[in-house]
């Protein structure tokens, strides 16, 4: 009797642990994928790119850490820390998804032709130190 009860509780414990593991694995956010989406949203909001730099270089067949103007932190999940796209003749708007780049510290898009409003979501970037 005692042995049966022990076996039952051991089984229940194993099942509970498995359930927790599946929940964690399935629910953990992929911030690398979220950063990639934010950069791709930025790319689709570029209306003019005279040298086709983003059009040819910002390709999902390689990690965004290799994209021109993008610098990353590589510890843990790859996260964008710096965006330097100054002086590329770009036109377009800044989409709200930029607010998802939560590790961004440096954002330089000076000497381009961006227009429209700065999205309020920029205010979510609590690590941002430089915005030019
Ligand atoms: C997270 O997303 C990136 C980019 O889409 C992908 O390369 C990576 O395999 C994903 N990681 C996990 C754990 O799903
Ligand atoms: C990756 O995509 C870019 C742009 O679409 C293309 O020029 C390049 O040849 C591709 N590289 C590979 C390894 O598929
Ligand atoms: C994008 O630009 C970077 C930096 O210039 C370069 O290392 C990389 O090979 C380029 N990638 C593509 C697909 O053109
Ligand atoms: C930003 O990009 C410009 C032009 O490519 C380069 O001259 C400058 O050194 C870069 N700045 C940083 C902080 O990477
Ligand atoms: C990123 O930002 C947009 C707009 O602010 C939001 O709708 C989206 O759900 C965010 N998250 C991801 C993972 O892309
Ligand atoms: C932004 O980039 C421009 C051109 O590369 C450079 O002159 C300027 O100093 C940069 N701004 C900051 C705050 O780093």
Coordinates of N, CA and C and ligand atoms in Angstrom, one line a residue:
X1 N 0.9 -1.2 0.0 CA 0.0 0.0 0.0 C 0.9 1.2 0.0
X2 N 1.8 1.3 1.0 CA 2.7 2.4 1.1 C 3.5 2.6 -0.2
X3 N 3.9 1.5 -0.8 CA 4.8 1.5 -2.0 C 3.9 2.0 -3.2
X4 N 2.7 1.6 -3.2 CA 1.8 2.1 -4.3 C 1.6 3.6 -4.2
X5 N 1.4 4.1 -3.0 CA 1.2 5.5 -2.8 C 2.5 6.3 -3.2
X6 N 3.6 5.8 -2.8 CA 4.9 6.4 -3.2 C 5.0 6.5 -4.7
X7 N 4.7 5.3 -5.4 CA 4.8 5.3 -6.8 C 3.9 6.3 -7.4
X8 N 2.7 6.4 -6.9 CA 1.7 7.3 -7.4 C 2.2 8.8 -7.3
X9 N 2.7 9.1 -6.1 CA 3.2 10.5 -6.0 C 4.4 10.8 -6.8
X10 N 5.3 9.8 -7.0 CA 6.4 10.0 -7.8 C 6.0 10.3 -9.3
X11 N 5.0 9.5 -9.7 CA 4.5 9.7 -11.1 C 3.9 11.1 -11.2
X12 N 3.1 11.5 -10.2 CA 2.4 12.8 -10.3 C 3.5 13.9 -10.3
X13 N 4.5 13.7 -9.5 CA 5.6 14.7 -9.5 C 6.3 14.9 -10.9
X14 N 6.6 13.7 -11.5 CA 7.2 13.7 -12.8 C 6.3 14.4 -13.8
X15 N 5.0 14.1 -13.8 CA 4.1 14.7 -14.7 C 4.0 16.2 -14.5
X16 N 4.0 16.6 -13.2 CA 3.9 18.1 -12.9 C 5.2 18.8 -13.4
X17 N 6.3 18.2 -13.2 CA 7.6 18.8 -13.7 C 7.6 18.9 -15.2
X18 N 7.1 17.8 -15.9 CA 7.1 17.8 -17.4 C 6.2 19.0 -17.8
X19 N 5.0 19.1 -17.1 CA 4.1 20.2 -17.5 C 4.7 21.6 -17.4
X20 N 5.5 21.8 -16.3 CA 6.2 23.1 -16.0 C 7.2 23.3 -17.1
X21 N 7.9 22.3 -17.5 CA 9.0 22.4 -18.5 C 8.4 22.8 -19.8
X22 N 7.3 22.1 -20.2 CA 6.6 22.4 -21.5 C 6.1 23.9 -21.5
X23 N 5.5 24.3 -20.4 CA 5.0 25.6 -20.3 C 6.1 26.7 -20.4
X24 N 7.2 26.4 -19.7 CA 8.3 27.4 -19.8 C 8.9 27.4 -21.2
X25 N 9.1 26.3 -21.8 CA 9.8 26.2 -23.1 C 8.9 26.9 -24.1
X26 N 7.5 26.6 -24.0 CA 6.6 27.2 -25.0 C 6.4 28.7 -24.8
X27 N 6.4 29.1 -23.5 CA 6.1 30.5 -23.2 C 7.2 31.5 -23.2
X28 N 8.5 31.0 -23.2 CA 9.6 31.9 -23.1 C 9.6 32.8 -24.3
X29 N 9.7 34.1 -24.1 CA 9.7 35.0 -25.3 C 11.0 34.9 -26.0
X30 N 10.9 35.0 -27.4 CA 12.1 35.0 -28.2 C 12.4 36.5 -28.6
X31 N 13.3 37.1 -27.8 CA 13.5 38.5 -28.0 C 14.4 38.8 -29.2
X32 N 15.1 37.7 -29.7 CA 15.9 37.9 -30.9 C 14.9 38.0 -32.1
X33 N 13.9 37.2 -32.0 CA 12.9 37.2 -33.1 C 12.1 38.5 -33.0
X34 N 11.8 39.1 -31.8 CA 11.2 40.3 -31.7 C 12.0 41.5 -32.2
X35 N 13.3 41.4 -32.0 CA 14.2 42.5 -32.5 C 14.3 42.4 -34.0
X36 N 14.3 41.2 -34.5 CA 14.3 41.0 -36.0 C 13.0 41.6 -36.6
X37 N 11.9 41.4 -36.0 CA 10.6 41.9 -36.5 C 10.7 43.5 -36.5
X38 N 11.2 44.0 -35.4 CA 11.3 45.5 -35.3 C 12.2 46.1 -36.4
X39 N 13.3 45.4 -36.7 CA 14.2 46.0 -37.7 C 13.5 45.8 -39.1
X40 N 12.8 44.7 -39.3 CA 12.1 44.5 -40.6 C 11.0 45.5 -40.7
X41 N 10.3 45.9 -39.6 CA 9.3 46.9 -39.7 C 9.9 48.3 -40.0
X42 N 11.1 48.5 -39.4 CA 11.9 49.7 -39.8 C 12.2 49.8 -41.3
X43 N 12.6 48.6 -41.8 CA 13.0 48.5 -43.2 C 11.8 48.8 -44.1
X44 N 10.6 48.2 -43.7 CA 9.4 48.4 -44.6 C 8.9 49.9 -44.5
X45 N 9.3 50.6 -43.5 CA 8.9 52.0 -43.4 C 9.9 53.0 -44.1
X46 N 10.9 52.4 -44.7 CA 11.9 53.2 -45.5 C 11.2 53.3 -46.9
X47 N 11.0 54.5 -47.4 CA 10.3 54.7 -48.7 C 11.3 55.0 -49.8
X48 N 12.5 55.4 -49.4 CA 13.5 55.6 -50.4 C 14.9 55.3 -49.8
X49 N 15.6 54.5 -50.5 CA 16.9 54.0 -50.1 C 17.8 54.0 -51.3
X50 N 18.4 55.2 -51.6 CA 19.1 55.4 -52.9 C 20.1 54.4 -53.3
X51 N 20.8 53.8 -52.3 CA 21.9 52.9 -52.7 C 21.4 51.4 -52.4
X52 N 20.2 51.2 -52.2 CA 19.6 49.9 -51.9 C 20.3 49.1 -50.9
X53 N 20.8 49.9 -49.9 CA 21.7 49.2 -48.9 C 20.8 48.3 -48.0
X54 N 19.7 48.9 -47.4 CA 18.9 48.0 -46.6 C 18.2 46.9 -47.4
X55 N 17.8 47.3 -48.6 CA 17.1 46.3 -49.5 C 17.9 45.1 -49.8
X56 N 19.2 45.3 -50.0 CA 20.1 44.1 -50.3 C 20.7 43.5 -49.1
X57 N 21.1 44.4 -48.1 CA 21.9 43.9 -47.0 C 21.0 43.4 -45.8
X58 N 19.9 44.0 -45.5 CA 19.1 43.6 -44.4 C 18.2 42.4 -44.8
X59 N 18.9 41.2 -44.9 CA 18.2 40.0 -45.4 C 18.2 39.0 -44.3
X60 N 17.0 38.3 -44.1 CA 16.9 37.3 -43.1 C 17.6 36.0 -43.3
X61 N 18.4 35.9 -44.4 CA 19.2 34.8 -44.6 C 20.5 34.8 -43.7
X62 N 20.7 35.9 -43.0 CA 21.8 36.0 -42.1 C 21.2 36.8 -40.8
X63 N 21.9 36.6 -39.7 CA 21.5 37.2 -38.4 C 21.5 38.7 -38.6
X64 N 20.6 39.4 -38.0 CA 20.6 40.9 -38.1 C 21.8 41.5 -37.5
X65 N 22.6 40.7 -36.7 CA 23.8 41.2 -36.1 C 24.9 41.5 -37.2
X66 N 24.6 40.9 -38.4 CA 25.6 41.1 -39.5 C 25.0 42.2 -40.5
X67 N 23.9 42.8 -40.1 CA 23.3 43.8 -41.0 C 24.1 45.1 -40.9
X68 N 24.2 45.8 -42.0 CA 24.9 47.1 -42.0 C 24.3 48.0 -41.0
X69 N 25.1 48.7 -40.2 CA 24.6 49.7 -39.2 C 24.0 49.1 -37.9
X70 N 24.0 47.8 -37.8 CA 23.4 47.1 -36.6 C 24.6 46.5 -35.7
X71 N 24.5 46.8 -34.4 CA 25.5 46.2 -33.5 C 24.7 45.5 -32.5
X72 N 25.2 44.4 -32.0 CA 24.5 43.5 -31.1 C 25.3 43.2 -29.8
X73 N 24.5 42.8 -28.8 CA 25.1 42.1 -27.6 C 24.9 40.6 -27.9
X74 N 25.9 39.8 -27.7 CA 25.8 38.4 -28.1 C 25.6 37.5 -26.9
X75 N 25.6 38.0 -25.7 CA 25.4 37.2 -24.5 C 23.9 36.9 -24.4
X76 N 23.6 35.6 -24.1 CA 22.2 35.2 -24.0 C 21.6 35.3 -25.4
X77 N 20.3 35.8 -25.5 CA 19.7 36.0 -26.8 C 20.4 37.2 -27.5
X78 N 20.6 37.1 -28.8 CA 21.2 38.3 -29.5 C 20.2 39.5 -29.5
X79 N 20.7 40.6 -29.0 CA 19.9 41.8 -29.0 C 20.6 43.0 -29.6
X80 N 19.8 43.8 -30.3 CA 20.3 45.0 -30.9 C 20.7 46.1 -29.9
X81 N 22.0 46.5 -29.9 CA 22.4 47.5 -28.9 C 22.6 48.9 -29.6
X82 N 22.9 48.9 -30.9 CA 23.2 50.1 -31.6 C 22.7 50.1 -33.0
X83 N 22.1 51.2 -33.5 CA 21.6 51.4 -34.8 C 22.3 52.6 -35.3
X84 N 23.1 52.5 -36.3 CA 23.8 53.7 -36.9 C 23.6 53.7 -38.4
X85 N 22.6 54.5 -38.8 CA 22.3 54.5 -40.2 C 22.4 56.0 -40.7
X86 N 23.3 56.7 -40.2 CA 23.4 58.1 -40.5 C 23.9 58.3 -42.0
X87 N 23.5 59.4 -42.6 CA 24.1 59.8 -43.9 C 24.0 58.7 -45.0
X88 N 22.8 58.1 -45.1 CA 22.6 57.1 -46.1 C 21.5 57.5 -47.1
X89 N 21.0 58.8 -47.0 CA 20.0 59.3 -48.0 C 18.7 58.7 -47.8
X90 N 18.4 58.1 -46.6 CA 17.1 57.4 -46.4 C 16.0 58.3 -46.2
X91 N 14.8 57.9 -46.8 CA 13.5 58.6 -46.5 C 12.6 57.6 -45.9
X92 N 11.7 58.1 -45.0 CA 10.7 57.2 -44.5 C 10.3 57.7 -43.1
X93 N 9.6 56.9 -42.4 CA 9.1 57.2 -41.0 C 9.7 56.1 -40.0
X94 N 9.6 56.5 -38.8 CA 10.0 55.6 -37.7 C 8.8 54.8 -37.2
X95 N 8.8 53.5 -37.3 CA 7.6 52.8 -36.9 C 7.6 52.6 -35.4
X96 N 6.4 52.3 -34.8 CA 6.3 52.1 -33.3 C 7.1 50.9 -32.8
X97 N 7.3 49.9 -33.7 CA 8.0 48.7 -33.3 C 9.4 49.0 -32.8
X98 N 10.0 50.2 -33.1 CA 11.3 50.5 -32.7 C 11.4 50.4 -31.1
X99 N 10.2 50.6 -30.5 CA 10.1 50.6 -29.1 C 10.3 49.2 -28.5
X100 N 10.4 48.1 -29.4 CA 10.6 46.8 -28.9 C 12.1 46.5 -28.8
X101 N 13.0 47.4 -29.3 CA 14.4 47.1 -29.3 C 14.9 47.5 -27.9
X102 N 14.6 46.7 -26.9 CA 14.7 47.1 -25.5 C 16.2 47.2 -25.0
X103 N 17.1 46.7 -25.8 CA 18.6 46.8 -25.5 C 19.3 47.9 -26.2
X104 N 18.5 48.7 -27.0 CA 19.1 49.8 -27.8 C 19.7 50.9 -26.9
X105 N 20.9 51.2 -27.1 CA 21.5 52.3 -26.3 C 21.9 53.5 -27.3
X106 N 22.1 53.2 -28.6 CA 22.6 54.2 -29.5 C 21.8 54.1 -30.8
X107 N 21.2 55.3 -31.2 CA 20.3 55.3 -32.4 C 20.7 56.5 -33.1
X108 N 21.4 56.4 -34.3 CA 21.8 57.5 -35.1 C 21.3 57.4 -36.5
X109 N 20.3 58.2 -36.8 CA 19.8 58.3 -38.2 C 19.9 59.7 -38.7
X110 N 20.9 60.4 -38.2 CA 21.1 61.8 -38.7 C 21.5 61.8 -40.1
X111 N 21.3 63.0 -40.7 CA 21.7 63.3 -42.1 C 20.9 62.3 -43.1
X112 N 19.7 62.1 -42.8 CA 18.8 61.4 -43.8 C 17.5 62.3 -43.9
X113 N 16.4 61.8 -44.4 CA 15.3 62.6 -44.7 C 14.0 61.9 -44.1
X114 N 14.1 61.5 -42.8 CA 12.9 61.0 -42.1 C 11.9 62.1 -41.9
X115 N 10.6 61.6 -41.9 CA 9.6 62.6 -41.7 C 8.5 61.9 -40.8
X116 N 7.5 62.7 -40.4 CA 6.4 62.2 -39.6 C 6.8 62.4 -38.1
X117 N 6.0 61.8 -37.2 CA 6.1 61.9 -35.8 C 7.1 60.9 -35.3
X118 N 7.7 61.2 -34.2 CA 8.5 60.2 -33.4 C 7.5 59.4 -32.7
X119 N 7.5 58.1 -32.8 CA 6.5 57.2 -32.1 C 6.7 57.3 -30.6
X120 N 5.6 57.4 -29.9 CA 5.6 57.4 -28.4 C 6.4 56.2 -27.8
X121 N 6.4 55.1 -28.6 CA 7.1 53.9 -28.1 C 8.6 54.1 -27.9
X122 N 9.1 55.1 -28.5 CA 10.6 55.4 -28.3 C 10.8 55.6 -26.8
X123 N 9.8 56.1 -26.1 CA 9.9 56.3 -24.6 C 10.1 55.0 -23.8
X124 N 9.8 53.8 -24.5 CA 10.0 52.6 -23.8 C 11.4 52.1 -23.7
X125 N 12.3 52.8 -24.5 CA 13.7 52.4 -24.6 C 14.5 53.0 -23.4
X126 N 14.4 52.3 -22.3 CA 15.0 52.9 -21.1 C 16.5 52.8 -21.1
X127 N 17.1 52.0 -22.0 CA 18.6 52.0 -22.0 C 19.1 53.0 -23.1
X128 N 18.3 53.6 -23.8 CA 18.7 54.5 -24.9 C 19.5 55.7 -24.3
X129 N 20.7 56.0 -24.8 CA 21.5 57.1 -24.3 C 21.7 58.1 -25.3
X130 N 21.8 57.7 -26.6 CA 22.0 58.6 -27.7 C 20.9 58.5 -28.8
X131 N 20.3 59.6 -29.1 CA 19.3 59.5 -30.2 C 19.7 60.8 -31.1
X132 N 20.2 60.6 -32.3 CA 20.6 61.7 -33.1 C 19.8 61.6 -34.4
Ligands
LIG1 C1 14.5 33.1 -32.0 O1 14.4 33.8 -33.2 C2 15.5 33.8 -34.1 C3 15.3 34.8 -35.2 O2 14.0 34.6 -35.8 C4 15.8 32.4 -34.5 O3 17.0 32.4 -35.3 C5 16.1 31.5 -33.3 O4 16.3 30.2 -33.7 C6 14.9 31.6 -32.3 N1 15.2 30.9 -31.1 C7 14.4 30.0 -30.5 C8 14.9 29.5 -29.2 O5 13.3 29.7 -31.0
LIG2 C1 21.1 36.5 -48.9 O1 20.2 37.5 -49.4 C2 20.9 38.5 -50.1 C3 19.8 39.6 -50.5 O2 18.6 39.0 -50.7 C4 21.5 37.9 -51.3 O3 22.2 39.0 -52.1 C5 22.5 36.9 -50.9 O4 23.1 36.2 -52.0 C6 21.9 35.8 -50.0 N1 22.9 34.9 -49.5 C7 22.7 33.7 -49.3 C8 23.8 32.9 -48.7 O5 21.6 33.1 -49.6
LIG3 C1 25.9 43.4 -45.2 O1 26.9 44.4 -44.8 C2 27.9 43.9 -43.9 C3 28.7 45.0 -43.5 O2 29.2 45.8 -44.6 C4 28.6 42.7 -44.6 O3 29.6 42.2 -43.7 C5 27.6 41.6 -45.0 O4 28.3 40.6 -45.7 C6 26.6 42.2 -45.9 N1 25.6 41.2 -46.1 C7 25.0 41.0 -47.3 C8 23.9 39.9 -47.4 O5 25.1 41.7 -48.3
LIG4 C1 28.3 55.5 -37.7 O1 28.3 55.4 -39.1 C2 29.2 56.4 -39.8 C3 29.0 56.2 -41.3 O2 29.0 54.9 -41.6 C4 30.6 56.2 -39.2 O3 31.4 57.2 -39.8 C5 30.6 56.4 -37.7 O4 31.9 56.1 -37.2 C6 29.6 55.4 -37.1 N1 29.5 55.7 -35.6 C7 29.5 54.7 -34.7 C8 29.4 55.2 -33.3 O5 29.6 53.5 -35.0
LIG5 C1 6.3 45.2 -31.0 O1 5.8 46.5 -31.2 C2 4.5 46.5 -31.8 C3 4.1 48.0 -31.9 O2 4.5 48.8 -30.8 C4 3.5 45.6 -31.1 O3 2.3 45.6 -31.7 C5 4.1 44.2 -31.1 O4 3.2 43.3 -30.5 C6 5.4 44.2 -30.3 N1 6.0 42.9 -30.1 C7 6.6 42.1 -30.9 C8 7.0 40.8 -30.3 O5 6.8 42.3 -32.1
LIG6 C1 25.8 60.4 -35.8 O1 26.5 60.1 -37.1 C2 27.0 61.2 -37.6 C3 27.6 60.9 -39.0 O2 28.3 59.7 -39.0 C4 28.1 61.8 -36.8 O3 28.7 63.0 -37.3 C5 27.5 62.1 -35.4 O4 28.5 62.5 -34.5 C6 26.8 60.9 -34.8 N1 26.1 61.3 -33.6 C7 26.4 60.9 -32.4 C8 25.6 61.5 -31.3 O5 27.2 60.0 -32.2

